[in-house]
Structure formats: C-alpha cells, structure tokens
Amino acid sequence: MVRKIRRRTPLIERNGKQLIVPEVVPILPVKDIVVFPRTLTPLAIGQPRSLRLIESASAGDRLVGLVSQIDSQVASAGPEDVYDVGTLAEIEQILKMPDGTIRVMLRGLEKIRTLEYTQREPILVARIEVVPEVEGSSVEVEALSRNALTLFQKFVELSPYLSEEAMMSAMNTEGPLSLAYFIASSLQLDVPQAQGLLELDSVDHKLRHVTVHLNREIQILELGQQIQSSAAEQMNKAQKEYLLREQIKAIQRELGEEEGAAAQVSELRRRIEAANLPDEARKEAERELERLEKLPEISPEHNVIRTYLEWMADLPWNKSTGAPIDIARARQVLDEDHYDLTKVKERILEYLAVRKLRHDRDAAAGAESALHEPILCFVGPPGVGKTSLGQSIARALQRKFVRMSLGGVRDEAEIRGHRRTYVGALPGRFIQAIRRAETNDPVMMLDEVDKVGADWRGDPTSALLEVLDPEQNREFRDNYLDVSFDLSRVMFITTANTLETIPPALLDRMEVLSLPGYTEEEKVRIARTHLLPKQLKAHGLAEEELQIDDEALRRIVGDYTREAGVRNLEREIATICRKMARDIAEAKAERVLLTADQVRSYLGRPRFFAEVAERTDRPGVATGLAWTSVGGDIMFVEATLMPGRKMLKLTGQMGDVMRESAEAALSFVRSEASELGMDPEFFEQHDIHVHVPAGAVPKDGPSAGITIATALASLLTGRPVHHDLAMTGEITLRGKVLPIGGVKEKVLAAHRAGIKTIILPRRNEGDLEDLPEELRKEMSFVLVDSVDEVLDAALEGGWPGQEMPEFGRAVAVTKPRAA
C-alpha cells in the first residue's frame, strides 16, 4: 500500500505566466552531463525509450524531469542508476534527424527531487517536488557574483571554444543564481562535480564552488599557453641558430678558418690517417667523411656518422704488443700463479716455442709470419682456476688481457653488432673488447661458453663459429663497422663446466684441456702458497700475525669443504682472517698459530663427515662414482627385497639409461643365481627395490651398472660390501665390464670421501696415468673385465679360495668356475 503525500502545489513562471508544477512527470536519464536550471541545453536522443518519452511529453505540457546517470555505461538506466536531484525542464524545440534520432533543445526551469517512481516501463515516471532556491541580495553574494563574472571574462579570453557572446550572455543574466548556473554550464566539469554544484542549497556556496573551478580552469589554460609559447620559441631559436651557423661557415670560409663541425671533421681525418687503416676500411672512412662534411650539425645522421668514424679511428688496426718471447720467464710466471696444471702449462710453452721459431726464421727470410693463434677451451668444475689461468697466460705472453662473459647471451647481435640503421647501434662485444685492449693481439677470455643461449633473436653460438675459426676470423665483419677486421692475432681462451651443451661444430674449433680438480694434498699446497698470502694481504694482516699449520689446512679441506676446486676453501680462509683481524683490532690477540684443534672455534662445527662406512655396513648397499659438471661425486645404491611377484622397482630419479643398467644388472644376477648359492625360484616370490638416495637430483648414465649389480649380489648373498671401496663401470647381460669416462674426476671425489679402493674397468687403465703420483700411492685400484671379478673384490669374504687384491694398482682376479 502506497501512502499519498500531501503537499502544497508549487508554481513556476513560464513565458510570463504562472504555471502549476505537476506532481508526476516523466523522467529522462541523461549521460555524461548535468542540466542546470535557467540554462538552455541541447540533447541528442537515440534510445527507443527516450524517444517515446520525448514524444509523450511534447504531446502534453512539454515538461520533463532530467536526472544524470551515476554510471554512464548503463544502457537502460533505472531509478537505482540515477541521482535523486535533477532539473525540471521544458522542451522548446525538437529536430528530427535522417538517421531516426532527434535533437532536443531543453530549457532548465527548477531544481527538483524525485520522491517516488510510479512507473518503470515503457518510460520512467516519478513523483517529484520542487527544491526552492533563494537568491538573496547580501553584500557577500554581490561580491561573489562580481568576482565570478571577472574570472569568467578572463576564462573566455583564454578559452579556445568560447566566444565574446558567452561573456555578454553572462553579463545579461538575472540574479546571482542564474549567473552561477550559466558559468557552471560553460565549464568542463565532470558529472560528480556538476551534480555537487546542483545539490548545494545556498547561492553563496554555489558561487564559491564556481569560483574554485574557474580559477583551476584559468590556471590550466595559462599553462597550456606557456607550453605552446615555449615550443614556438624553441622552433624559432633553432631556425635562428641554423641561419647563424650558415653565416659563420661562410665567414670562416672567407677567412680560411675552421671551427665547429669543420674542425671536428679535420680532427677525425687526422685520427683516421694516423690509425693506418687497411685499404677497405680507409675507403669506407673517407666516404663517410665526405658525407659528414656535407651534413649540418642539427641533422640526426651527423651524430651517427661521427660516432662511426670515432670507432674506426680508435680501433687498433695495426697496433700489436710485439714483446719478445722469453720462454723461461713464461714458465716462471705460470708456476708462480698456479700449482700443478702440468698439461696446460706445457701446451702454452709449446705454443710460445713454435711462435718464437716461426718469428725468428720468417724474420731472417724477410717474410711475414702467418701463425694461427690457438683456441683453447678449459673445461672443469668451478673453482679450479680456469679464469685466473687466462690472466696468467696473458702475463706470461706479455699481452693485454680482456675477459668477456658469455653466460646467458641470447642475441646474435651481441657477437656481430647492430647495423647502423638502428638507433643507438654499437659494435659487437668482440670489437668493443679490442677497443678496450688498445691492441689487436690481446688474450681474450670467453667465460662460460657452455651457457650461451638461443631464442627468436638468433643463435650466438653460430656467430661464434666465425670468430673462433682461425681460417675465417682473419676477415671478421662486424655489422656495425661493415668492414673486415683481423681477429687472427687474438689468442682466444674459452672456459666451460661441461662440453655437453657446446654445439659440436663450435667444439670442433677448440682445443680442449681438462682441469678436473685437486687432491687434498694439492689443495693444502695451493692454500699455503697462494690462497693464504692473498687473504692475509686482503685483510691487512702481516704474515707473522696469522699462521696456519698444514694439519689445520687439512682439517679445513676435509671437514669444511668438499669440492673439486678451491673457491670454498678460499672463503673459509677469508673467514679465519676476518675473525683474526677483529681480534687484533680489539686488542684480544697479537698473533695466532692456528692448529687443527682450533679450527672449530673459528669456523664452527664441521659440515662434512665420512659417512661411507656407516651407510655400507649392511648387505644391499654399494658405493658408486658419478661425474657431474661441477666435478665428481660418490653415489650410494641401496637394494632391498620383500615378498611379491618378481617385480623390480627403481626410485631416485633414475634416467632411462640408468634404468636399463639396473634391469641388465638384475638379469645378470638372476642368471648367476646357482653360482651365488640361491634358489632360482626365489625371484618368483619376491620383489626387489633399488633406490639411489638424493632423490631430488636427476641421475643417468650407464656407469652405475656394476654398482647396482654389486648391491643386488650383496643383498641376495647377505654379505656386505667393503666400506672403503667404490666402483664404476658399465655392465652387459653377459657380465662384461665396459669402460666409462670421467675417471680422474671420479677418483678425486672418492679420495675426498675417504675411499681407499676403487674398482675400474680394465680398459680404463690408461686413465690412471692422469692421476697425481701421490694419489696413486694412497689408493688401491682393481682393474676388472667381468662382474665376477667385481664381486670377488667388493663383497666381504670374496669367493671361496680367493683373496682380496693387494694394496696398490692390482691386476684383475678370476673367480674359479664350478665344475
């Protein structure tokens, strides 16, 4: 039930007559605009419902209520989508358009408020009330009106879309309320701002509101004029400067003087002549110099050409180090900087010897030496000294050293450079490195060549093929220079942790030298001769203030680092030096001789333990050896059995090859069941589970075959594997042991873990020659041809009538066959 509202019927004046405001009027929602009373507003009507409303109102008293939509995105607004306060307007003129829409001129009459919507379809109809607005005639209102009129006059002068007629209309308005509404309708107010102005009750508040918006619009317009004026002044200034420059050039030509651009061109010409460019580069430089002379300085091409010519002049086209070769000094430098690394040092000395002979004999014959520089690739785990070795080689050769990291490089333009058509183009990394070195024969270290990427921008490894090919890099053509540059005098040295990710074509152009890692004794010597003096100097300590004996260094190597290189070892020594420096600074100590028992007080509890004996103290566990990109490592293989149906379960993130090795090992063990003293039917009633711990690390490869076979044999015979023994080798179904790779890395890892005996395939016997002499003396090596020999050596008790191999490099033993 709807309660009727009784109120007094208001009157409005229209065309000099008093009219009664109806209680119910049609409501027209409008978008993106607020229609004010006492103003004329044109509207475009296109929605069918709005067209029906206008037709209905024009046929009656021509009155309509205008309310603004809260959200202009609503297509068909309802009562909940519009404001409550609006304007009662009269339709003054209707113009029908050819496209079916109409143009309506509406005159705002009074401010109204909707009380209740009595109809929603087909048009909105609401019960309304007129909100009275008293104009008043106080002095404050008069002052506000005059101020608003003054500001509006200034606004009209600045505004590009209002004419003087708008100012005349404002001056002819009747009363301050009409003035406030007229000015508000002329400003570019958004709907919430205009609606807030409409809903204000007092005239003085409306005028203050209008004044605030006028001041803001005037500030915006003045700032816009300032920006436009400044831009025009800049253009005029540039034109003026251009004319003055042309006049200066004409005067200079008359006086025979050179300044500005002409002086720059002359300086570039002098530098290019002094650079002694090859014919091709010289012709290109002269052509660009002629273009530069004809271009004005304000031309964008001027800076591009000037930068190009500066690169051409700065490159060392024919500037070499040219130091005489002293092989004895080179050997001394290499020995001072690095311990061991015999093969690498011999290769460098061989290169120097050949270079010296060729140079001397070519000089005697009056011919130019054409010896190609070697391209060496140092491969090894982190921390073994690959990068520092390159610096030592440069010092031994008395050449400049340049290092370039290729890790993560994915853009082919990083190698060949960008073409000059691109904004901000530069030469590639190799030309930039040559410019930094200021010589055309530096030692260039390319770090992390195995980590070069490729994406949609190209494959950098393909661009490296030309750079690292001695037959092609004599005429290396950078995209930016677009002329040939001779890189054949550069000695390239690359480093990598693994060869697997290097493309074969690129690997074929390099001479690979392996740096597998160091033994414990080698690390102690390196720490004594290199790392400790370096860290003492870095921490401001004198040699007598901190001394570390060899047993303490061994304790640090064995209990606090387990790596192929010495990077973590250097960090631990640096930690000791920092603590010692603090003690000296706080006057707690003057000098310290660090022993093995004191290491824990400086470095805390040990981080690594010899866990091989603990993990292999029961049947079913064997110790294997693995190769990784960061050096060798030991690997445990565990086997267990349970009642089941002859199923083999493999866990520990084994790859496909390793899984096949496990299946081959089980097949071999089953085929040898009778010789192992097992019932052949045993396998029909049991499941076997083989697990390789460290399950988060993927593992693959065939070299764990004999380790898996030994773990299975140990499990099924109940005999544990010797706790100080490890093994590596591929297995076949017939029980043969095939050779594997990475022997030195694996043996070093076993030595770090405390392993004393290693089982290797016999065909890897030659790899033992690469091991240090001290390591060969400390460890025992069993060379085998078959799995029978592996089990003889690995299982405690061995086979009946057989003894374990003696200490030292042992020969393979043969298990007697059953009759």
mmCIF file with all atom_site columns, N, CA, C and O in Angstrom, residues 53-74:
data_model
loop_
_atom_site.group_PDB
_atom_site.id
_atom_site.type_symbol
_atom_site.label_atom_id
_atom_site.label_alt_id
_atom_site.label_comp_id
_atom_site.label_asym_id
_atom_site.label_entity_id
_atom_site.label_seq_id
_atom_site.pdbx_PDB_ins_code
_atom_site.Cartn_x
_atom_site.Cartn_y
_atom_site.Cartn_z
_atom_site.occupancy
_atom_site.B_iso_or_equiv
_atom_site.pdbx_formal_charge
_atom_site.auth_seq_id
_atom_site.auth_comp_id
_atom_site.auth_asym_id
_atom_site.auth_atom_id
_atom_site.pdbx_PDB_model_num
ATOM 1  N N  . LEU A 1 53 ? 9.571  8.819  -24.672 1.00 0.00 ? 53 LEU A N  1
ATOM 2  C CA . LEU A 1 53 ? 9.320  9.783  -23.598 1.00 0.00 ? 53 LEU A CA 1
ATOM 3  C C  . LEU A 1 53 ? 9.202  11.187 -24.155 1.00 0.00 ? 53 LEU A C  1
ATOM 4  O O  . LEU A 1 53 ? 8.299  11.951 -23.761 1.00 0.00 ? 53 LEU A O  1
ATOM 5  N N  . ILE A 1 54 ? 10.066 11.582 -25.071 1.00 0.00 ? 54 ILE A N  1
ATOM 6  C CA . ILE A 1 54 ? 10.024 12.931 -25.643 1.00 0.00 ? 54 ILE A CA 1
ATOM 7  C C  . ILE A 1 54 ? 8.732  13.129 -26.432 1.00 0.00 ? 54 ILE A C  1
ATOM 8  O O  . ILE A 1 54 ? 8.086  14.188 -26.366 1.00 0.00 ? 54 ILE A O  1
ATOM 9  N N  . GLU A 1 55 ? 8.333  12.109 -27.186 1.00 0.00 ? 55 GLU A N  1
ATOM 10 C CA . GLU A 1 55 ? 7.095  12.231 -27.957 1.00 0.00 ? 55 GLU A CA 1
ATOM 11 C C  . GLU A 1 55 ? 5.900  12.385 -27.030 1.00 0.00 ? 55 GLU A C  1
ATOM 12 O O  . GLU A 1 55 ? 4.985  13.193 -27.278 1.00 0.00 ? 55 GLU A O  1
ATOM 13 N N  . SER A 1 56 ? 5.904  11.636 -25.922 1.00 0.00 ? 56 SER A N  1
ATOM 14 C CA . SER A 1 56 ? 4.790  11.727 -24.981 1.00 0.00 ? 56 SER A CA 1
ATOM 15 C C  . SER A 1 56 ? 4.747  13.080 -24.297 1.00 0.00 ? 56 SER A C  1
ATOM 16 O O  . SER A 1 56 ? 3.684  13.687 -24.146 1.00 0.00 ? 56 SER A O  1
ATOM 17 N N  . ALA A 1 57 ? 5.926  13.612 -23.893 1.00 0.00 ? 57 ALA A N  1
ATOM 18 C CA . ALA A 1 57 ? 5.952  14.899 -23.201 1.00 0.00 ? 57 ALA A CA 1
ATOM 19 C C  . ALA A 1 57 ? 5.609  16.037 -24.134 1.00 0.00 ? 57 ALA A C  1
ATOM 20 O O  . ALA A 1 57 ? 4.928  16.993 -23.751 1.00 0.00 ? 57 ALA A O  1
ATOM 21 N N  . SER A 1 58 ? 6.061  15.962 -25.391 1.00 0.00 ? 58 SER A N  1
ATOM 22 C CA . SER A 1 58 ? 5.784  17.049 -26.334 1.00 0.00 ? 58 SER A CA 1
ATOM 23 C C  . SER A 1 58 ? 4.306  17.113 -26.692 1.00 0.00 ? 58 SER A C  1
ATOM 24 O O  . SER A 1 58 ? 3.802  18.170 -27.070 1.00 0.00 ? 58 SER A O  1
ATOM 25 N N  . ALA A 1 59 ? 3.616  15.983 -26.543 1.00 0.00 ? 59 ALA A N  1
ATOM 26 C CA . ALA A 1 59 ? 2.170  15.987 -26.825 1.00 0.00 ? 59 ALA A CA 1
ATOM 27 C C  . ALA A 1 59 ? 1.384  16.534 -25.654 1.00 0.00 ? 59 ALA A C  1
ATOM 28 O O  . ALA A 1 59 ? 0.195  16.839 -25.796 1.00 0.00 ? 59 ALA A O  1
ATOM 29 N N  . GLY A 1 60 ? 1.999  16.688 -24.459 1.00 0.00 ? 60 GLY A N  1
ATOM 30 C CA . GLY A 1 60 ? 1.300  17.184 -23.285 1.00 0.00 ? 60 GLY A CA 1
ATOM 31 C C  . GLY A 1 60 ? 1.770  18.565 -22.905 1.00 0.00 ? 60 GLY A C  1
ATOM 32 O O  . GLY A 1 60 ? 1.806  19.492 -23.719 1.00 0.00 ? 60 GLY A O  1
ATOM 33 N N  . ASP A 1 61 ? 2.213  18.700 -21.638 1.00 0.00 ? 61 ASP A N  1
ATOM 34 C CA . ASP A 1 61 ? 2.626  20.011 -21.131 1.00 0.00 ? 61 ASP A CA 1
ATOM 35 C C  . ASP A 1 61 ? 4.076  20.332 -21.446 1.00 0.00 ? 61 ASP A C  1
ATOM 36 O O  . ASP A 1 61 ? 4.602  21.354 -21.025 1.00 0.00 ? 61 ASP A O  1
ATOM 37 N N  . ARG A 1 62 ? 4.794  19.431 -22.171 1.00 0.00 ? 62 ARG A N  1
ATOM 38 C CA . ARG A 1 62 ? 6.157  19.642 -22.632 1.00 0.00 ? 62 ARG A CA 1
ATOM 39 C C  . ARG A 1 62 ? 7.159  19.755 -21.470 1.00 0.00 ? 62 ARG A C  1
ATOM 40 O O  . ARG A 1 62 ? 8.245  20.296 -21.615 1.00 0.00 ? 62 ARG A O  1
ATOM 41 N N  . LEU A 1 63 ? 6.775  19.217 -20.322 1.00 0.00 ? 63 LEU A N  1
ATOM 42 C CA . LEU A 1 63 ? 7.674  19.219 -19.163 1.00 0.00 ? 63 LEU A CA 1
ATOM 43 C C  . LEU A 1 63 ? 8.263  17.826 -18.974 1.00 0.00 ? 63 LEU A C  1
ATOM 44 O O  . LEU A 1 63 ? 7.578  16.810 -19.134 1.00 0.00 ? 63 LEU A O  1
ATOM 45 N N  . VAL A 1 64 ? 9.539  17.790 -18.595 1.00 0.00 ? 64 VAL A N  1
ATOM 46 C CA . VAL A 1 64 ? 10.228 16.531 -18.389 1.00 0.00 ? 64 VAL A CA 1
ATOM 47 C C  . VAL A 1 64 ? 11.264 16.731 -17.289 1.00 0.00 ? 64 VAL A C  1
ATOM 48 O O  . VAL A 1 64 ? 11.853 17.802 -17.152 1.00 0.00 ? 64 VAL A O  1
ATOM 49 N N  . GLY A 1 65 ? 11.452 15.687 -16.460 1.00 0.00 ? 65 GLY A N  1
ATOM 50 C CA . GLY A 1 65 ? 12.468 15.736 -15.420 1.00 0.00 ? 65 GLY A CA 1
ATOM 51 C C  . GLY A 1 65 ? 13.794 15.148 -15.928 1.00 0.00 ? 65 GLY A C  1
ATOM 52 O O  . GLY A 1 65 ? 13.813 14.026 -16.448 1.00 0.00 ? 65 GLY A O  1
ATOM 53 N N  . LEU A 1 66 ? 14.872 15.902 -15.786 1.00 0.00 ? 66 LEU A N  1
ATOM 54 C CA . LEU A 1 66 ? 16.190 15.458 -16.250 1.00 0.00 ? 66 LEU A CA 1
ATOM 55 C C  . LEU A 1 66 ? 17.057 15.103 -15.038 1.00 0.00 ? 66 LEU A C  1
ATOM 56 O O  . LEU A 1 66 ? 17.296 15.953 -14.171 1.00 0.00 ? 66 LEU A O  1
ATOM 57 N N  . VAL A 1 67 ? 17.481 13.858 -14.964 1.00 0.00 ? 67 VAL A N  1
ATOM 58 C CA . VAL A 1 67 ? 18.379 13.399 -13.889 1.00 0.00 ? 67 VAL A CA 1
ATOM 59 C C  . VAL A 1 67 ? 19.597 12.748 -14.546 1.00 0.00 ? 67 VAL A C  1
ATOM 60 O O  . VAL A 1 67 ? 19.480 12.089 -15.579 1.00 0.00 ? 67 VAL A O  1
ATOM 61 N N  . SER A 1 68 ? 20.771 12.920 -13.951 1.00 0.00 ? 68 SER A N  1
ATOM 62 C CA . SER A 1 68 ? 22.023 12.390 -14.504 1.00 0.00 ? 68 SER A CA 1
ATOM 63 C C  . SER A 1 68 ? 22.254 10.966 -14.029 1.00 0.00 ? 68 SER A C  1
ATOM 64 O O  . SER A 1 68 ? 21.932 10.614 -12.884 1.00 0.00 ? 68 SER A O  1
ATOM 65 N N  . GLN A 1 69 ? 22.788 10.151 -14.948 1.00 0.00 ? 69 GLN A N  1
ATOM 66 C CA . GLN A 1 69 ? 23.137 8.776  -14.588 1.00 0.00 ? 69 GLN A CA 1
ATOM 67 C C  . GLN A 1 69 ? 24.394 8.754  -13.730 1.00 0.00 ? 69 GLN A C  1
ATOM 68 O O  . GLN A 1 69 ? 25.353 9.473  -13.986 1.00 0.00 ? 69 GLN A O  1
ATOM 69 N N  . ILE A 1 70 ? 24.398 7.862  -12.740 1.00 0.00 ? 70 ILE A N  1
ATOM 70 C CA . ILE A 1 70 ? 25.587 7.692  -11.904 1.00 0.00 ? 70 ILE A CA 1
ATOM 71 C C  . ILE A 1 70 ? 26.694 7.021  -12.704 1.00 0.00 ? 70 ILE A C  1
ATOM 72 O O  . ILE A 1 70 ? 27.856 7.402  -12.638 1.00 0.00 ? 70 ILE A O  1
ATOM 73 N N  . ASP A 1 71 ? 26.351 6.003  -13.489 1.00 0.00 ? 71 ASP A N  1
ATOM 74 C CA . ASP A 1 71 ? 27.305 5.281  -14.333 1.00 0.00 ? 71 ASP A CA 1
ATOM 75 C C  . ASP A 1 71 ? 26.842 5.395  -15.771 1.00 0.00 ? 71 ASP A C  1
ATOM 76 O O  . ASP A 1 71 ? 25.786 4.871  -16.141 1.00 0.00 ? 71 ASP A O  1
ATOM 77 N N  . SER A 1 72 ? 27.665 6.056  -16.605 1.00 0.00 ? 72 SER A N  1
ATOM 78 C CA . SER A 1 72 ? 27.265 6.267  -17.996 1.00 0.00 ? 72 SER A CA 1
ATOM 79 C C  . SER A 1 72 ? 27.320 4.995  -18.830 1.00 0.00 ? 72 SER A C  1
ATOM 80 O O  . SER A 1 72 ? 26.834 4.975  -19.955 1.00 0.00 ? 72 SER A O  1
ATOM 81 N N  . GLN A 1 73 ? 27.906 3.907  -18.314 1.00 0.00 ? 73 GLN A N  1
ATOM 82 C CA . GLN A 1 73 ? 27.997 2.662  -19.064 1.00 0.00 ? 73 GLN A CA 1
ATOM 83 C C  . GLN A 1 73 ? 26.690 1.880  -19.049 1.00 0.00 ? 73 GLN A C  1
ATOM 84 O O  . GLN A 1 73 ? 26.528 0.937  -19.831 1.00 0.00 ? 73 GLN A O  1
ATOM 85 N N  . VAL A 1 74 ? 25.771 2.225  -18.161 1.00 0.00 ? 74 VAL A N  1
ATOM 86 C CA . VAL A 1 74 ? 24.482 1.519  -18.087 1.00 0.00 ? 74 VAL A CA 1
ATOM 87 C C  . VAL A 1 74 ? 23.644 1.917  -19.295 1.00 0.00 ? 74 VAL A C  1
ATOM 88 O O  . VAL A 1 74 ? 23.396 3.109  -19.536 1.00 0.00 ? 74 VAL A O  1
#
